[in-house]
Coordinates of C-alpha atoms in Angstrom, one line a residue:
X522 CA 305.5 176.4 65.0
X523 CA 307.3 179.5 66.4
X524 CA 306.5 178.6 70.2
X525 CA 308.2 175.0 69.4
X526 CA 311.2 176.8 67.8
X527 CA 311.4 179.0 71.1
X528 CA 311.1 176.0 73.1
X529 CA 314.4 174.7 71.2
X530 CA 316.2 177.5 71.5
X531 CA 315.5 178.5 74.8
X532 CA 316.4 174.4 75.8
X533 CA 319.7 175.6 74.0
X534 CA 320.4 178.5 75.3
X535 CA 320.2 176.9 78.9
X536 CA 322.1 174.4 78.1
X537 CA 324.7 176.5 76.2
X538 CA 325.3 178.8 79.7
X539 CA 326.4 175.7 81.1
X540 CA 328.5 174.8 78.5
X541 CA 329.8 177.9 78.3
X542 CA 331.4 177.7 81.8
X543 CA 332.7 174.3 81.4
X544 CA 334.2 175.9 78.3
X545 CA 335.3 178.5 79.9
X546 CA 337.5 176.6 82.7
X547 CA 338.7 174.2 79.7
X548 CA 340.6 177.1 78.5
X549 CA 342.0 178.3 82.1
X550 CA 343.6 175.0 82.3
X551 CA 344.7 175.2 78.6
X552 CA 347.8 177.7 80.0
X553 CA 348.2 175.6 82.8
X554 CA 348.9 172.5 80.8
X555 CA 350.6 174.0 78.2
X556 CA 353.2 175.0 80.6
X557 CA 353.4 172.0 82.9
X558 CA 353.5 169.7 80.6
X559 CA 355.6 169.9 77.3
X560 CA 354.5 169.1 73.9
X561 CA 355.2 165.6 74.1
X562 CA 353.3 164.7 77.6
X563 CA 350.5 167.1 76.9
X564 CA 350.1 164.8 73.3
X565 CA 350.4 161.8 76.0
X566 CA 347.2 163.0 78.2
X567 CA 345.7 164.4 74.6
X568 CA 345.9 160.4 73.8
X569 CA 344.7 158.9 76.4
X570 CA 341.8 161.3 77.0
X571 CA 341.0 160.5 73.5
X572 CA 341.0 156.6 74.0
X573 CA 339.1 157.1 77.2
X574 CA 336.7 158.6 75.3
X575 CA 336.5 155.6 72.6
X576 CA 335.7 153.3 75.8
X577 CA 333.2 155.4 77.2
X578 CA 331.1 155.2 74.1
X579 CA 331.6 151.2 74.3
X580 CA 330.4 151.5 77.8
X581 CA 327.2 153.7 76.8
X582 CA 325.7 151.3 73.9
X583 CA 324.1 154.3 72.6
X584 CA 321.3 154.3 75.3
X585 CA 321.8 158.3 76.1
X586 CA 320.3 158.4 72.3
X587 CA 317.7 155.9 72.9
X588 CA 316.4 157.3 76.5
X589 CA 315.7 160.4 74.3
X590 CA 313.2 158.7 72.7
X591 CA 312.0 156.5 75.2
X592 CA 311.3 159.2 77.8
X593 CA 308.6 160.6 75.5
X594 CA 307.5 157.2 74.3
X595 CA 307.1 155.9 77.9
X596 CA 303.3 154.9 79.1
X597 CA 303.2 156.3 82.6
X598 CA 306.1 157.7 85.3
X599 CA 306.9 154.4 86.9
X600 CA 308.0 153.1 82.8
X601 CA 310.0 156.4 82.4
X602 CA 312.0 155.5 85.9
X603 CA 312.5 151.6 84.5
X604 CA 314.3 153.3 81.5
X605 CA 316.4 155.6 83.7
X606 CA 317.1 153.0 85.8
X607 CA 318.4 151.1 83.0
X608 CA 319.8 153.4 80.8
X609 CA 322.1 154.0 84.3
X610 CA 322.7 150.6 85.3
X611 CA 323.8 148.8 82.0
X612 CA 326.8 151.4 81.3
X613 CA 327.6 151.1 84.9
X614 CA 328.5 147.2 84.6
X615 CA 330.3 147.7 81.4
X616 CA 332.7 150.4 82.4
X617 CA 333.4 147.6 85.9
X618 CA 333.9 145.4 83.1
X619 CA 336.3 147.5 81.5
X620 CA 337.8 148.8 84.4
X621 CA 338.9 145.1 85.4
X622 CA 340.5 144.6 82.5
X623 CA 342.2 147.7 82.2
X624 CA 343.9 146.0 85.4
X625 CA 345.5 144.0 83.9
X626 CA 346.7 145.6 80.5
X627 CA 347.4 148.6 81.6
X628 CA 350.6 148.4 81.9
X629 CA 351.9 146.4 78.9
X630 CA 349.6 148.4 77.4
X631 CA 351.7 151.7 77.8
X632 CA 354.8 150.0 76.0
X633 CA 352.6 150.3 73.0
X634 CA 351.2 153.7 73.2
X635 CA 354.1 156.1 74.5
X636 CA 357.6 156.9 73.9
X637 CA 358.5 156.8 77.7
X638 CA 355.8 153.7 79.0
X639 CA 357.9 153.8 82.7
X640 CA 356.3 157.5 83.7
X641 CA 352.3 155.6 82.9
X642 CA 352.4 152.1 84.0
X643 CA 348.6 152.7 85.4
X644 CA 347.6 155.6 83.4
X645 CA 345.1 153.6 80.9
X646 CA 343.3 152.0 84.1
X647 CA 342.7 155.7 86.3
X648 CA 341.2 156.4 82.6
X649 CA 338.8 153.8 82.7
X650 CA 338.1 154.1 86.3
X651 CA 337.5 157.9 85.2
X652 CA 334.9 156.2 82.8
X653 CA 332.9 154.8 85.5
X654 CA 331.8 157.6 87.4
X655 CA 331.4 159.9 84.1
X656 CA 328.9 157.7 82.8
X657 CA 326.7 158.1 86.0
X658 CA 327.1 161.8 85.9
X659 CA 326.1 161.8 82.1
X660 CA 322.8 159.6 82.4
X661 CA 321.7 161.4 85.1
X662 CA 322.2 164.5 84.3
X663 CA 320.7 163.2 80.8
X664 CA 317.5 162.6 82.8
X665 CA 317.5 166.2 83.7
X666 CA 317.7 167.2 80.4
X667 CA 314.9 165.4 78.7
X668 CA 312.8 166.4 82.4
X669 CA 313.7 170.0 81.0
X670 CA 315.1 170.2 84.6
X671 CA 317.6 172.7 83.2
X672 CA 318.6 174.4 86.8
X673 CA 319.8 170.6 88.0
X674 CA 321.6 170.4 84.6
X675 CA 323.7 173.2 84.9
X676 CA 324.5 172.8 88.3
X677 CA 325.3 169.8 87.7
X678 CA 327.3 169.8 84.9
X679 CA 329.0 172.7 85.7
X680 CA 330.1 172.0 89.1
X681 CA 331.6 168.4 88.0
X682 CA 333.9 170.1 84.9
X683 CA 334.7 172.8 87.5
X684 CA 335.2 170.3 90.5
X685 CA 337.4 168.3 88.1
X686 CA 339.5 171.0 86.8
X687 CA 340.2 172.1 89.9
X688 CA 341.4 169.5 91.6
X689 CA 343.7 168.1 88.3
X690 CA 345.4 171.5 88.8
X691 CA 346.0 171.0 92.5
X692 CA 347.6 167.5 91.4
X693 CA 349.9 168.5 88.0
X694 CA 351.2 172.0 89.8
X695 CA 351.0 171.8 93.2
X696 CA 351.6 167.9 93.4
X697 CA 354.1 168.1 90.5
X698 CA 352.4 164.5 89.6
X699 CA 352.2 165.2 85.5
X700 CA 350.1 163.7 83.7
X701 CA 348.9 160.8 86.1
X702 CA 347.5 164.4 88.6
X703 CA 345.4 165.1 85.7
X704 CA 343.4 161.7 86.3
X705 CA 343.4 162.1 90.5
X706 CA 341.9 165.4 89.7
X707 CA 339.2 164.0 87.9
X708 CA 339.0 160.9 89.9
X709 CA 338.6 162.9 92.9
X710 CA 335.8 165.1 91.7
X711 CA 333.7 163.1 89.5
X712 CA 333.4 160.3 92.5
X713 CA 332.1 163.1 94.3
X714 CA 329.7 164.5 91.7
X715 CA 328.4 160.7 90.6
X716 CA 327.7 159.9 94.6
X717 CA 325.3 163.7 94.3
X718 CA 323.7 163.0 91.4
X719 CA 322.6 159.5 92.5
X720 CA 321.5 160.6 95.8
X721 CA 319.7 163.7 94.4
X722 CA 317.6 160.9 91.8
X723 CA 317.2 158.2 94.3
X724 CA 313.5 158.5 94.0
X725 CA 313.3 157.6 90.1
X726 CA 315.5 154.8 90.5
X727 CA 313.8 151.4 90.1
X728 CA 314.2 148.3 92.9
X729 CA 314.8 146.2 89.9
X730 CA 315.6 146.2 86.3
X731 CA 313.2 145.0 84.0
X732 CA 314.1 142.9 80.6
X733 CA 312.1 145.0 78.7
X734 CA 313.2 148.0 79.5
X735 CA 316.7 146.6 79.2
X736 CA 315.9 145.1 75.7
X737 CA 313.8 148.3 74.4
X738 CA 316.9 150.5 75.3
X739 CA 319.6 148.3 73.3
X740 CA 317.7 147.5 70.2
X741 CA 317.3 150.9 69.6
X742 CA 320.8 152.2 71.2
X743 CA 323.2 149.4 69.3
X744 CA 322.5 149.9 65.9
X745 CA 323.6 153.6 66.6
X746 CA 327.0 152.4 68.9
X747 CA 328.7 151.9 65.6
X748 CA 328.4 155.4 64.3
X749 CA 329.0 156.9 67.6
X750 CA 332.2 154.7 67.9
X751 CA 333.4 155.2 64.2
X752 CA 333.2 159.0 65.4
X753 CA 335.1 158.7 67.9
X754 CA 337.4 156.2 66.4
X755 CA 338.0 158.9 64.1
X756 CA 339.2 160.8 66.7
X757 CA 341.4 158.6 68.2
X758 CA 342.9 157.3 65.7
X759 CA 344.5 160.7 64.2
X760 CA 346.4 161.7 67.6
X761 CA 348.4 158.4 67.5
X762 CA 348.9 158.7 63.8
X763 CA 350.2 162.0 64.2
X764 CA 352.1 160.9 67.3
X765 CA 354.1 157.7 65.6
X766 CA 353.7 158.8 61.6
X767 CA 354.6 162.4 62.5
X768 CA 356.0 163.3 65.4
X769 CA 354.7 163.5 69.1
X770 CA 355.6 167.3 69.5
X771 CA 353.1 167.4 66.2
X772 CA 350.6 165.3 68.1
X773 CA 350.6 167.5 71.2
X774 CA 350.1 170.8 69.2
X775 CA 347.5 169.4 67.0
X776 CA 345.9 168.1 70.4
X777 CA 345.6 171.7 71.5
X778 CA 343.6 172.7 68.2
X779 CA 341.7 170.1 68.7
X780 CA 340.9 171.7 72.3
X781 CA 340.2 175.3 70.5
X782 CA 338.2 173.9 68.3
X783 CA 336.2 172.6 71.1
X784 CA 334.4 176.0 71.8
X785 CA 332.3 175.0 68.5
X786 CA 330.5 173.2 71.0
X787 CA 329.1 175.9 72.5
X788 CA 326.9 175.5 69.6
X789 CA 327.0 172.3 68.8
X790 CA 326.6 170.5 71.6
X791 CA 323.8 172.4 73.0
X792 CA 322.2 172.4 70.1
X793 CA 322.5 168.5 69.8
X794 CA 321.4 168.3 73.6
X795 CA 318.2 170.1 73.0
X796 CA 317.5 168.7 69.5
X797 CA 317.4 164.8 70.3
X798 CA 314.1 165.3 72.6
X799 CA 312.8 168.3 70.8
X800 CA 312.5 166.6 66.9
X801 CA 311.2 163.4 68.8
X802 CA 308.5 165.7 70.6
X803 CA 307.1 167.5 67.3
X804 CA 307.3 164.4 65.0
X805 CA 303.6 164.1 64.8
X806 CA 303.4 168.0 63.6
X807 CA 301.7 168.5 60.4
X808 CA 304.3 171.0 60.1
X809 CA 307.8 169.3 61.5
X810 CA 309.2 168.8 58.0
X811 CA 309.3 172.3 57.8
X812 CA 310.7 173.2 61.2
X813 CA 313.1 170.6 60.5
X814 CA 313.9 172.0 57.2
X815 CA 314.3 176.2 58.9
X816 CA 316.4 174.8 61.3
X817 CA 319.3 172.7 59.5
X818 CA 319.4 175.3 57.2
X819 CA 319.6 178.0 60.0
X820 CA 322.2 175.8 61.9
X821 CA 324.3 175.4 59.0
X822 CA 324.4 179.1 58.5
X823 CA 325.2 180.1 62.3
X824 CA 328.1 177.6 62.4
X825 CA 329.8 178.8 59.7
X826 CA 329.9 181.9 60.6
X827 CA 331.0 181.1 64.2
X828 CA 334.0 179.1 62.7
X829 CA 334.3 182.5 60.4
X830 CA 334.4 184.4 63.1
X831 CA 336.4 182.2 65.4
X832 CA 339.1 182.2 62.9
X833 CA 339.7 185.9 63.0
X834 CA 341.2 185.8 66.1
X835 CA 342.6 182.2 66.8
X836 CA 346.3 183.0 66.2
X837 CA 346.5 185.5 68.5
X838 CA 344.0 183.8 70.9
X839 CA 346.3 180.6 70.9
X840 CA 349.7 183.0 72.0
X841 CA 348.0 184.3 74.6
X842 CA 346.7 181.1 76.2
X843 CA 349.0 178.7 75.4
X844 CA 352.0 181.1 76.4
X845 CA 354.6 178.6 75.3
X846 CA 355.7 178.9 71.3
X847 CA 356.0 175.5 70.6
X848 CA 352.3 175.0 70.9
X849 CA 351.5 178.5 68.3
X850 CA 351.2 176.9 65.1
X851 CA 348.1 175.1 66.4
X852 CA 346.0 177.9 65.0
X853 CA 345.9 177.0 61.1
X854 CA 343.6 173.7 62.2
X855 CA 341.3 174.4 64.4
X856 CA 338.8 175.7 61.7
X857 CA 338.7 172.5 59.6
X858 CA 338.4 170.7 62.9
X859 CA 335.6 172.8 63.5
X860 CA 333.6 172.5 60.9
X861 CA 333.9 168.8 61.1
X862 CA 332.1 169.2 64.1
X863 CA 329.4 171.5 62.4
X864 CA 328.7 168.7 59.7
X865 CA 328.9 165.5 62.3
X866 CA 325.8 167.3 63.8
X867 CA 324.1 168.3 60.5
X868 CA 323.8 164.2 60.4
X869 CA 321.9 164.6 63.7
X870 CA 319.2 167.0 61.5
X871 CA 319.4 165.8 57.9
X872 CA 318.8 162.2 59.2
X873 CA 316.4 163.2 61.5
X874 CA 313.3 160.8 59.4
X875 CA 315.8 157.8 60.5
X876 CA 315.8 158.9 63.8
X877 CA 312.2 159.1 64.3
X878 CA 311.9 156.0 62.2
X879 CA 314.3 153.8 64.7
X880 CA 316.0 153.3 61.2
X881 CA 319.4 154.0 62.8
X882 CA 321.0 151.2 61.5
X883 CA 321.1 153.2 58.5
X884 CA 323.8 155.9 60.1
X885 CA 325.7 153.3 61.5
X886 CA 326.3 152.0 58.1
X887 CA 327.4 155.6 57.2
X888 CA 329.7 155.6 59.7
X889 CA 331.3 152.3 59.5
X890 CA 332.1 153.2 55.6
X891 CA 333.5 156.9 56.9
X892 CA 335.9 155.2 59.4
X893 CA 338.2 153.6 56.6
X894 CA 338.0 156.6 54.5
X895 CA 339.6 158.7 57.2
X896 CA 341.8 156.2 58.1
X897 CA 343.3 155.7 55.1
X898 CA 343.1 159.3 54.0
X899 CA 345.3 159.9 56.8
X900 CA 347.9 156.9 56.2
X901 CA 348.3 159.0 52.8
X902 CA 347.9 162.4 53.1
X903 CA 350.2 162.4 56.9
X904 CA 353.4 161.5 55.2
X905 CA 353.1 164.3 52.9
X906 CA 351.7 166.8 54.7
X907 CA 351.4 166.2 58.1
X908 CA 348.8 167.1 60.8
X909 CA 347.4 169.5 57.7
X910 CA 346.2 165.8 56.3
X911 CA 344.1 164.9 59.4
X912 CA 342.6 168.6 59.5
X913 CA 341.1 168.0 55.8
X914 CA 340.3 164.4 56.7
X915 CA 338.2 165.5 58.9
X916 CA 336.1 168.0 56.8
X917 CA 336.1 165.4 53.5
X918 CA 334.8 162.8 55.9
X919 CA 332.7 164.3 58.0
X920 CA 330.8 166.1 54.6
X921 CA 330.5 162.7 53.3
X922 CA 328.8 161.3 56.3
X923 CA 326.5 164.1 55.9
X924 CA 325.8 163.6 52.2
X925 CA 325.0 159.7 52.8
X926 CA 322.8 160.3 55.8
X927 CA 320.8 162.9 54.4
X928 CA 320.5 160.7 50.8
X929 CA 319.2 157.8 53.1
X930 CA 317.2 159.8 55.6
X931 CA 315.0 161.5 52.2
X932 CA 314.1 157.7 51.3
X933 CA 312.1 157.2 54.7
X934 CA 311.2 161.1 55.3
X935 CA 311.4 163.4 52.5
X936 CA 312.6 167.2 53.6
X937 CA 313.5 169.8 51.6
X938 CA 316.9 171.2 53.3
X939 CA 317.5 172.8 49.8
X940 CA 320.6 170.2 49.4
X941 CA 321.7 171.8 46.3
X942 CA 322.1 175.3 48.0
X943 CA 323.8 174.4 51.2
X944 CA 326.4 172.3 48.9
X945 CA 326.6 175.5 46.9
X946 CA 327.2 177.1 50.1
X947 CA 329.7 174.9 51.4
X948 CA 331.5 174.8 48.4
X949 CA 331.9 178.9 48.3
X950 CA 332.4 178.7 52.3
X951 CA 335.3 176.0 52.1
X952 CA 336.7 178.0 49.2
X953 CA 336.8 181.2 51.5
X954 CA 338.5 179.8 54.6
X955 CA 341.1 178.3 52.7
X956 CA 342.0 181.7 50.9
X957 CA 341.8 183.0 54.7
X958 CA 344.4 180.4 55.9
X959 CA 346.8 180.6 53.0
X960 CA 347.0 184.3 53.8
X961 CA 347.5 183.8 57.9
X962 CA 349.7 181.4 57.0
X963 CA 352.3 183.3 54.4
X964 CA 352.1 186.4 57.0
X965 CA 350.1 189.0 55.1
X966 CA 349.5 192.5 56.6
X967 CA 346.2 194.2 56.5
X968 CA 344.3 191.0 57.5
X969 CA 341.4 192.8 58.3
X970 CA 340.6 194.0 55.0
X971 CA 340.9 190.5 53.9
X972 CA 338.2 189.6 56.9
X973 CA 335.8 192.2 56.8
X974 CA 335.7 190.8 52.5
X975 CA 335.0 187.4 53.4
X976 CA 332.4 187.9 55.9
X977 CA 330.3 190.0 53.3
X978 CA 331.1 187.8 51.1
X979 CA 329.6 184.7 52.8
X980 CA 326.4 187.0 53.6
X981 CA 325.6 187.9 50.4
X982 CA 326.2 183.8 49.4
X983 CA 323.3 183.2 52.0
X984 CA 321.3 184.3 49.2
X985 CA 322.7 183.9 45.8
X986 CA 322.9 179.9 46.7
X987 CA 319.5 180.0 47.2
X988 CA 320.1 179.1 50.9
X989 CA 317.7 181.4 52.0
X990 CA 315.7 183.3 50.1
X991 CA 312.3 186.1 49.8
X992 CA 310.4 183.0 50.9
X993 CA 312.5 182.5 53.8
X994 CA 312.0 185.9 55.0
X995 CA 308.2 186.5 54.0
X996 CA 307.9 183.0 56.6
X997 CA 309.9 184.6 59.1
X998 CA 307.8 187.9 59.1
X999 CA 304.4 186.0 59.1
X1000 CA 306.0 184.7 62.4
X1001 CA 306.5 187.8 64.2
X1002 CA 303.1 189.3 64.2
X1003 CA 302.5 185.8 66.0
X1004 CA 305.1 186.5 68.8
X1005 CA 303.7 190.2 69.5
X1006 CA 299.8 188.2 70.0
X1007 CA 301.9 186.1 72.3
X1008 CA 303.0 188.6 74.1
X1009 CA 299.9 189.8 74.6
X1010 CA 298.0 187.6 75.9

């Protein structure tokens, strides 16, 4: 049990260093942007990036998810290469797909989605052709991942996000092009980085691409395409709402918490890379329901308190970086945004008996009913209150996701995640972060006291929920004396 819990989080921690640095560059760009482009064109590329995304997902059918599992499940090496071959060559012809019709839409397109549609007649199809090369460099870089090939990974993803950023500079500053130079930049590099990665696996690729694989890789892939798209729906959908219900100065600042709130992925996303192939790899454990069990409730606890953290210090964070005041009161959002985040990949743990169970039809059903409820929780609550709507949206939906999944997920796969305590938890943790932005907010002095209160606070609720508890500890212990044998030997 301990060495597969070491073997996650040592998959996470690699993959966290390189998602650390892309990270990291995000937020040099962030003061670039922020004083290149003015509220209303950074919420114009915020927009568009977001869409982009949308179609990427269309373009992937869920077959990242589903060469997870068929990387382990594969008889021999020669089957593992038809599945990489296919899992790269099916979102290749759909993003050409997309990309020819973005031809031809793009620009009436732009009449719709902007306030001034003359500065982007071709913006919507660089997106797309942006999408083509991405989804190369994600699948193949995916390959290295599941390989445990974590040296190509980083490389790999690092220098693309670098290469990229670099080169959108060189366009928006040096160039003067605006928003268009963000896409040239990325354009530029990714073709680069997508012509590397395929000549660097040109020896697991296929001659030909077999039915099977083909057919293996979308039944289990689709049925999950409309949960990834309903997340990401989600997301897009808020920035034009903000952007035509509110106002698109609002949209562009709430794009830049969305940005900060990012760095959650630091956790998240690493986690998420590493967890996909890990849960599918011990799933025949006699004890994986309770690694499963340690490790949502583990996760829940360490993202919280990163968002905890986090929040300390985002005011001040955002007026440094941003550097222009129209884009300061970002800060009061990014944690709800965050912890949206947290949750969406709770699903990922909770649900993890449907996962293993190809029962994801089941999450897509989640996430299909979560789409309208954040929709129209938005067409209310924006009116009234504004981007502050979207940021509680975003926890109220993403909770319920969580709630539904795990319900479903305990029918096929019974865990105990001690529901009842993390709810508890939650409950006392939502409680405390709203007290902490009410009192950012209004301006109080002597924050700190306020901060150093709520983080012992939410320690000593670790345990008075029940979350964790003597048991917890006595099974942590009993671990150790196993890591000093292995150290050992």
């Amino acid at each position: 049990m301990l060495t597969k819990i070491k073997q996650l989080f040592s998959d996470s921690t690699a993959f966290a260093l390189a998602l650390m640095g892309n990270k990291i560059v995000a937020f040099l760009l962030v003061p670039v942007y922020t004083r290149a482009l003015d509220p209303t064109r950074f919420g114009d590329w915020d927009m568009t990036n977001t869409i982009a995304m949308v179609l990427t997902y269309f373009c992937m059918l869920g077959l990242d998810t589903a060469l997870a599992f068929y990387f382990f499940d594969a008889k021999d090496e020669k089957d593992r290469n038809g599945y990489f071959t296919a899992s790269v060559f099916v979102p290749v012809m759909i993003s050409l797909v997309f990309l020819a019709v973005a031809a031809v839409v793009s620009k009436p397109t732009a009449n719709l989605l902007y306030v001034e549609p003359g500065e982007y007649p071709n913006l919507l199809f660089l997106a797309v052709l942006v999408i083509v090369f991405n989804v190369i460099i994600q699948q193949t870089l995916a390959y290295a991942r599941f390989a445990r090939q974590v040296k190509t990974f980083m490389i790999g993803s690092m220098g693309y996000v670098i290469g990229s950023s670099l080169s959108s500079v060189y366009f928006v500053v040096v160039q003067e092009a605006g928003v268009v130079g963000i896409f040239y930049g990325q354009i530029f590099a990714q073709s680069i980085a997508a012509a590397i990665l395929l000549w660097h696996y040109r020896d697991k690729f296929t001659l030909a691409v077999e039915q099977r694989h083909v057919r293996n890789l979308l039944s289990y892939g689709i049925p999950l395409l409309p949960a990834l798209l309903a997340f990401w729906v989600m997301n897009a959908m808020s920035r034009p709402m903000i952007y035509h219900m509110v106002s698109p100065e609002e949209a562009g600042v709430f794009g830049l918490a969305v940005r900060f709130a990012s760095v959650i992925a630091l956790l998240t996303a690493a986690f998420q890379l590493a967890w996909r192939p890990f849960s599918v790899s011990i799933k025949d454990r006699e004890d994986a329901q309770r690694i499963y069990s340690l490790l949502g409730r583990s996760f829940l606890v360490i993202g919280t308190f990163f968002i905890l953290f986090l929040t300390f210090f985002i005011e001040p964070i955002i007026k440094i970086v941003a550097g222009n005041k129209d884009f300061f009161d970002a800060y009061p959002y990014v944690w709800m945004l965050a912890l949206g985040t947290v949750l969406n990949t709770m699903h990922l743990i909770v649900g993890v008996g449907l996962l293993i169970n190809k029962e994801t039809k089941a999450i897509s059903k989640t996430f299909m009913a979560a789409a309208p409820l954040y929709f129209v929780g938005n067409l209310l609550l924006l009116p009234l209150i504004g981007a502050w709507g979207t940021g509680i949206m975003t926890v109220v939906t993403y909770l319920f996701a969580f709630l539904s999944i795990y319900r479903k997920g305990q029918k096929i796969y019974p865990v105990d995640f001690r529901m009842k305590s993390m709810l508890a938890y939650l409950v006392l943790y939502l409680a405390v972060m709203a007290g902490i932005t009410w009192f950012q907010v209004n301006g109080w002095g002597s924050l700190w006291l306020i901060y150093v209160g709520a983080t012992l606070f939410m320690m000593l609720a670790i345990f008075l929920t029940g979350l964790f508890n003597k048991e917890s500890i006595t099974m942590i212990r009993r671990l150790l004396p196993l890591r000093k044998n292995n150290k050992s030997l």
